[in-house]
Coordinates of C-alpha atoms in Angstrom, one line a residue:
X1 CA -36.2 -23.7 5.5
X2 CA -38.7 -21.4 6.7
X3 CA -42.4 -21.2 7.9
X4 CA -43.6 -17.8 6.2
X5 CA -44.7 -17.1 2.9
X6 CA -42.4 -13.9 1.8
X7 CA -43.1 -11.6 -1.1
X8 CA -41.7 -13.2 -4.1
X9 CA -40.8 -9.9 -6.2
X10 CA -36.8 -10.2 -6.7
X11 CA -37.1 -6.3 -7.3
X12 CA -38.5 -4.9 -4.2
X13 CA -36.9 -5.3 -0.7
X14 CA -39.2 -4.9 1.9
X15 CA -39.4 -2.4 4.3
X16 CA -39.8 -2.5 8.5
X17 CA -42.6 -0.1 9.1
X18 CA -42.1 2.8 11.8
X19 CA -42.6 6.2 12.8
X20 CA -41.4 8.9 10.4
X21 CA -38.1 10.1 10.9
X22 CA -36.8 7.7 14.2
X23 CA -38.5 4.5 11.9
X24 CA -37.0 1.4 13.9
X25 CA -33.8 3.2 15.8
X26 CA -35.5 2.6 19.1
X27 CA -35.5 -1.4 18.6
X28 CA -32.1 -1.3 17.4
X29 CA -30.8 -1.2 20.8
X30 CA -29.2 -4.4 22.1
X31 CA -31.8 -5.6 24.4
X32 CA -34.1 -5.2 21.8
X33 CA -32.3 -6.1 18.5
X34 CA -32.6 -10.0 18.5
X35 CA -36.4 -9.8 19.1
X36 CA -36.6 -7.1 16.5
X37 CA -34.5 -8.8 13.7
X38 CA -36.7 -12.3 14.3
X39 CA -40.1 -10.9 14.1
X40 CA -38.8 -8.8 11.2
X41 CA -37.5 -11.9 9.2
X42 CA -40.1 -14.3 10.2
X43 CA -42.7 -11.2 8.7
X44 CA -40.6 -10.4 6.1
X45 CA -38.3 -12.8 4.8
X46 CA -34.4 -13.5 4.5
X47 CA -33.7 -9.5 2.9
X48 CA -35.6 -6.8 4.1
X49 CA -34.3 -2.4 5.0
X50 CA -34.9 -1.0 8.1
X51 CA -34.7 2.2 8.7
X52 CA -33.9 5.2 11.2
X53 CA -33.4 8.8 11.2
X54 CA -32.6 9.3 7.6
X55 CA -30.5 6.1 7.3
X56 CA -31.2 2.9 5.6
X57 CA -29.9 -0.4 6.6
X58 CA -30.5 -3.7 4.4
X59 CA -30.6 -6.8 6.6
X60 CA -29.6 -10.3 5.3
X61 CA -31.1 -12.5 8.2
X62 CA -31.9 -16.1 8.5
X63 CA -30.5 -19.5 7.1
X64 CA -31.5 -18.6 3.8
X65 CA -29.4 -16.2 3.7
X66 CA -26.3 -17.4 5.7
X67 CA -26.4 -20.0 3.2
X68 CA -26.2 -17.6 0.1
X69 CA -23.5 -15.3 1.9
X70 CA -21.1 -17.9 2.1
X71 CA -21.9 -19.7 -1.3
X72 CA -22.4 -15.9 -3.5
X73 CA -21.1 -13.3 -1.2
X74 CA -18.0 -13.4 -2.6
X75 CA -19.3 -12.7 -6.2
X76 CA -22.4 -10.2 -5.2
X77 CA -20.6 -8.3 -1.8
X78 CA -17.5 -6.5 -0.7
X79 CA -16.0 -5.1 2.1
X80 CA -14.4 -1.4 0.9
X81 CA -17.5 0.7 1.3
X82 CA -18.5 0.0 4.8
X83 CA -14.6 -0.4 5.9
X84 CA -13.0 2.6 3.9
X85 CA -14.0 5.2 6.6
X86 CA -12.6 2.9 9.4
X87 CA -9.8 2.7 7.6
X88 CA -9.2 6.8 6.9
X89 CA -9.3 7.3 10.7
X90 CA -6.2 5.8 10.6
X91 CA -4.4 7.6 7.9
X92 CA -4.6 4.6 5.6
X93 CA -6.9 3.9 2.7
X94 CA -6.9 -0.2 3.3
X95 CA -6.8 -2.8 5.6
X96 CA -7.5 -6.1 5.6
X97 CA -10.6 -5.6 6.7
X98 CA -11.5 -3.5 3.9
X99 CA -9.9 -5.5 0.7
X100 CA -11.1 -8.9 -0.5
X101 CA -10.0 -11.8 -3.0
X102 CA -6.0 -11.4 -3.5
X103 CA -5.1 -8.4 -2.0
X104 CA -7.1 -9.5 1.5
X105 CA -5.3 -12.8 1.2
X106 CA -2.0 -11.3 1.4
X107 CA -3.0 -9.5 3.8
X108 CA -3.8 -12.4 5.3
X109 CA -0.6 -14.3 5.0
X110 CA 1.5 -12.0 6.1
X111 CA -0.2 -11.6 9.5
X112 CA -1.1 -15.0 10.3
X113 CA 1.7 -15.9 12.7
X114 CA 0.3 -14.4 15.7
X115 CA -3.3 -14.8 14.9
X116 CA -2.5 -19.0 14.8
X117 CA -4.1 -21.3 17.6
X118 CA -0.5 -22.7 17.5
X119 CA 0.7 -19.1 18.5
X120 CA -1.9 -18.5 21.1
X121 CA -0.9 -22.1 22.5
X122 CA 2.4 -21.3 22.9
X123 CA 1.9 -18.0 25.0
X124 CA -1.2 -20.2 27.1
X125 CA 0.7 -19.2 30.0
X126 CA 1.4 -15.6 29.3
X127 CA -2.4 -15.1 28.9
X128 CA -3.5 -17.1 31.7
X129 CA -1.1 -15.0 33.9
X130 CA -3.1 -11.2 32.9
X131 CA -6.4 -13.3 33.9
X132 CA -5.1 -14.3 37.5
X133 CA -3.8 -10.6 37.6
X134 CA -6.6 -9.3 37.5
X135 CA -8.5 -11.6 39.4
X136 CA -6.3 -10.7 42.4
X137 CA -8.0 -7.9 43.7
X138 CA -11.9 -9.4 44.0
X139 CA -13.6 -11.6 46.4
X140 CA -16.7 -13.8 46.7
X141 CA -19.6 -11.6 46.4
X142 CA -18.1 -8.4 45.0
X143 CA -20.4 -6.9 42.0
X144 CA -18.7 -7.4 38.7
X145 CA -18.7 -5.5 35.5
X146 CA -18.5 -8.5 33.6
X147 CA -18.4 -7.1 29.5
X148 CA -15.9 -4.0 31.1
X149 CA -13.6 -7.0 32.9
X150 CA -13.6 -9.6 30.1
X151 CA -12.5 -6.6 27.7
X152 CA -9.9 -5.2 29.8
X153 CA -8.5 -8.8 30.2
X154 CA -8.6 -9.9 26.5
X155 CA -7.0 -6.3 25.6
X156 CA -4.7 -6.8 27.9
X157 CA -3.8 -10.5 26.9
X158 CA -3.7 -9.4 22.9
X159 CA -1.7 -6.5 23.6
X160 CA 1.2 -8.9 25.6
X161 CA 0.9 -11.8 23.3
X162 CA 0.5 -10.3 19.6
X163 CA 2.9 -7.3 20.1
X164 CA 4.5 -8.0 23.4
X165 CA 3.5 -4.6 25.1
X166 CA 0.5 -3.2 27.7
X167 CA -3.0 -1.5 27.2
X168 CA -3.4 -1.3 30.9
X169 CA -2.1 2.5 31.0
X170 CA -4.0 3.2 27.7
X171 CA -7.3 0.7 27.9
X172 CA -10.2 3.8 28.4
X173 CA -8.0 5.8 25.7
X174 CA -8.2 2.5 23.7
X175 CA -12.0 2.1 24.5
X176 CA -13.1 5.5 23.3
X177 CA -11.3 6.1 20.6
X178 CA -11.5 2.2 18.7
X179 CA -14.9 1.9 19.8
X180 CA -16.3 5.6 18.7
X181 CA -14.7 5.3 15.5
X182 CA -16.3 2.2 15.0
X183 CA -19.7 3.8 15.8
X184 CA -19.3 6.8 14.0
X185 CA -18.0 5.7 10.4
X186 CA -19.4 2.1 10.3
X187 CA -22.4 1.2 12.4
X188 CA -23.2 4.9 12.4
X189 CA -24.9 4.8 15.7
X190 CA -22.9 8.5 16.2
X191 CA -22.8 11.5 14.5
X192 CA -19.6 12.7 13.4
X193 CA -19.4 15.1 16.0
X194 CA -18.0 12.7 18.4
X195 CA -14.9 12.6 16.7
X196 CA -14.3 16.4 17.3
X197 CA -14.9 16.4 20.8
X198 CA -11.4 17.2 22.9
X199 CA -12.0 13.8 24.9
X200 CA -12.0 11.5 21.4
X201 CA -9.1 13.6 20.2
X202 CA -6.7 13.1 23.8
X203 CA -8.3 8.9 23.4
X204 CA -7.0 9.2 19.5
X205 CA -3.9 10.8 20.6
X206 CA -2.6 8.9 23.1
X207 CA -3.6 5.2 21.5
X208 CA -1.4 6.4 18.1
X209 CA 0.9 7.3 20.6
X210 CA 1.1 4.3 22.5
X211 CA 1.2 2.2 19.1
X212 CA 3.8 4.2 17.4
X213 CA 6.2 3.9 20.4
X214 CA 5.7 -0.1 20.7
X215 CA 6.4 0.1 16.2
X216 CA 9.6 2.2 17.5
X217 CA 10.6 0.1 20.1
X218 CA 10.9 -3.1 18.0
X219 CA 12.7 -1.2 14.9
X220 CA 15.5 -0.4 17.8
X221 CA 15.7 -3.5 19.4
X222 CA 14.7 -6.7 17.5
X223 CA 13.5 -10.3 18.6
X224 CA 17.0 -11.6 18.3
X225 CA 18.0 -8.8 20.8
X226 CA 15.2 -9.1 22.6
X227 CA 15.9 -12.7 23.0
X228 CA 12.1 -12.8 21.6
X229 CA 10.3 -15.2 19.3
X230 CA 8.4 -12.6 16.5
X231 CA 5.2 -10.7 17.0
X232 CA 2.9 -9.2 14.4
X233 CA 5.0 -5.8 14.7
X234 CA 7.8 -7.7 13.7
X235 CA 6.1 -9.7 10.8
X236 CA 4.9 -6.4 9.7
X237 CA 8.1 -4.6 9.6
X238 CA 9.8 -7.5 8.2
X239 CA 6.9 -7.2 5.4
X240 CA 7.5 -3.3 4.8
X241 CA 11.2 -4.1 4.6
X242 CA 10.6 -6.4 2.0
X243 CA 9.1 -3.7 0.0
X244 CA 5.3 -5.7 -0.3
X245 CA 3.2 -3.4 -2.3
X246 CA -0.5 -4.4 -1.1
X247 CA 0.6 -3.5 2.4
X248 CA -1.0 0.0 3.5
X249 CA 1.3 2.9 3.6
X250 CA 4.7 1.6 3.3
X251 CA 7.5 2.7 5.3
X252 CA 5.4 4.6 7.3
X253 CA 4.5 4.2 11.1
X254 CA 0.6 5.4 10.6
X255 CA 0.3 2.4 8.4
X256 CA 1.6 -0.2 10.5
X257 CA -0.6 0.9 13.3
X258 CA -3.9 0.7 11.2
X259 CA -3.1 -2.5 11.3
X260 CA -1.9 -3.5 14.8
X261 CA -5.2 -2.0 16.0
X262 CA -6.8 -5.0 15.2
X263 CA -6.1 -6.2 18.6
X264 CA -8.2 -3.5 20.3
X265 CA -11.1 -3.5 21.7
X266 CA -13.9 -2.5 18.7
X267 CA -17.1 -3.6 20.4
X268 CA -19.5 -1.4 23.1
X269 CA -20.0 -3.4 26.5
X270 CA -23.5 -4.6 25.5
X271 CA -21.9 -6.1 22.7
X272 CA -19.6 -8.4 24.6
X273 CA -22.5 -9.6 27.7
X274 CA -22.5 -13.0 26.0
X275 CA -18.9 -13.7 26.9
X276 CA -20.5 -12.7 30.4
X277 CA -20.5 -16.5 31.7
X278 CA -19.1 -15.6 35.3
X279 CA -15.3 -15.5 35.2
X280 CA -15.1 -16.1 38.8
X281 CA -17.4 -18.2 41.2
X282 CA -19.3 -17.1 43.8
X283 CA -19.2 -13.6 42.1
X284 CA -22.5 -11.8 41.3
X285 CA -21.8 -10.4 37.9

């Protein structure tokens, strides 16, 4: 499956050579990373750490080992470690991000409405609508921030169709606070310091905020008084009323809202330029 002959020790895993200290960070960088990562596995094989200032990173790259994650992960690799501290940012110790086998499954099951294709079909039209929105106020030739729009949009669409509210008033708080938290406590690409800083604490503030009061609204007025098929808030309340153990924090709002965060944004801009197939024509992105 490969060209290169790799070291065939099964004990030692290979390390990226670099400077002291920095070792790869500076070709960790987006524009850099896919060239990196490629002449890294055609040098070093399918498993191979790189490294930067003081952290280690082991990289599983290549078909070989797709191939192996989806036939062993499951026995060999799990998700709590690298999740946990996601997860604590939100008060809760899980998520189903963070669980595997049963427990993730349930997880699973009990949100799984509103993340259907069937779902999504049957709000088509609701989505469609934020896009022409926000297509109303640009022009043929206009300079577009295409990862910024497409995020703002798909927010935007998530937050009307999964839990029938808005992220327009709340999308930078959303931004900085999903997206930092990310960075700090699972791609650690920031220091924890970020999280002390008085802006992430308002972003952090005001997105709990804006969640709790859309986990408040539907306890006082439900779909069948809403004239309103279900969301995922109401799949998840229904869940805590039903008293399900493997959910994270029951009976209480902070848990609920670790999980309806799913729907916000948790990638940086550079992340998100391969969506960046012009959304509009004649529009220079």
């Amino acid at each position: 499956m490969t060209n290169a002959p790799y070291p065939t020790s099964p004990r030692v895993i290979p390390t990226v050579s670099g400077p002291p200290v920095i070792g790869s960070i500076t070709q960790l960088y987006p524009h850099r990373l896919r060239a990196f990562l490629t002449a890294a596995y055609r040098e070093h094989g399918p498993v191979f750490n790189v490294t930067g200032l003081g952290q280690t990173y082991t990289v599983l790259a290549g078909p070989e080992a797709n191939v192996w994650t989806v036939k062993e992960g499951h026995r060999h690799l799990r998700s709590l470690e690298a999740w946990r501290p996601n997860d604590q940012a939100f008060g809760v110790q899980r998520s189903m991000i963070s669980v595997d086998g049963a427990e993730h499954r349930t997880f699973r099951r009990t949100e799984s409405r509103t993340y259907a294709r069937s779902y999504l079909g049957a709000n088509l039209r609701r989505a469609l609508a934020v896009t022409a929105e926000d297509l109303v106020p640009l022009r043929a030739g206009d300079d577009l921030q295409v990862a910024h729009w497409c995020k703002a949009v798909i927010t935007e669409q998530l937050a009307l169709v999964v839990v029938n509210g808005t992220a327009r008033p709340y999308l930078s708080d959303l931004l900085s606070f999903v997206q930092n938290t990310l960075m700090v406590r699972v791609t650690r690409q920031r220091p924890p310091l970020v999280e002390q800083l008085p802006g992430f604490q308002r972003a952090r503030a005001r997105s709990l905020g804006m969640v709790e009061a859309l986990i408040e609204e539907h306890r006082r007025v439900p779909p069948e008084q809403a004239g309103r098929a279900p969301d995922l808030i109401d799949d998840l309340l229904a869940a805590n009323s039903a008293r399900n153990r493997t959910l994270p924090h029951r009976h209480t709002t902070r848990g609920l809202s670790s999980t309806i965060f799913k729907w916000a944004p948790s990638v940086p801009d550079s992340a998100s330029l391969p969506l960046a197939s012009a959304p509009i024509q004649n529009c220079r992105a």
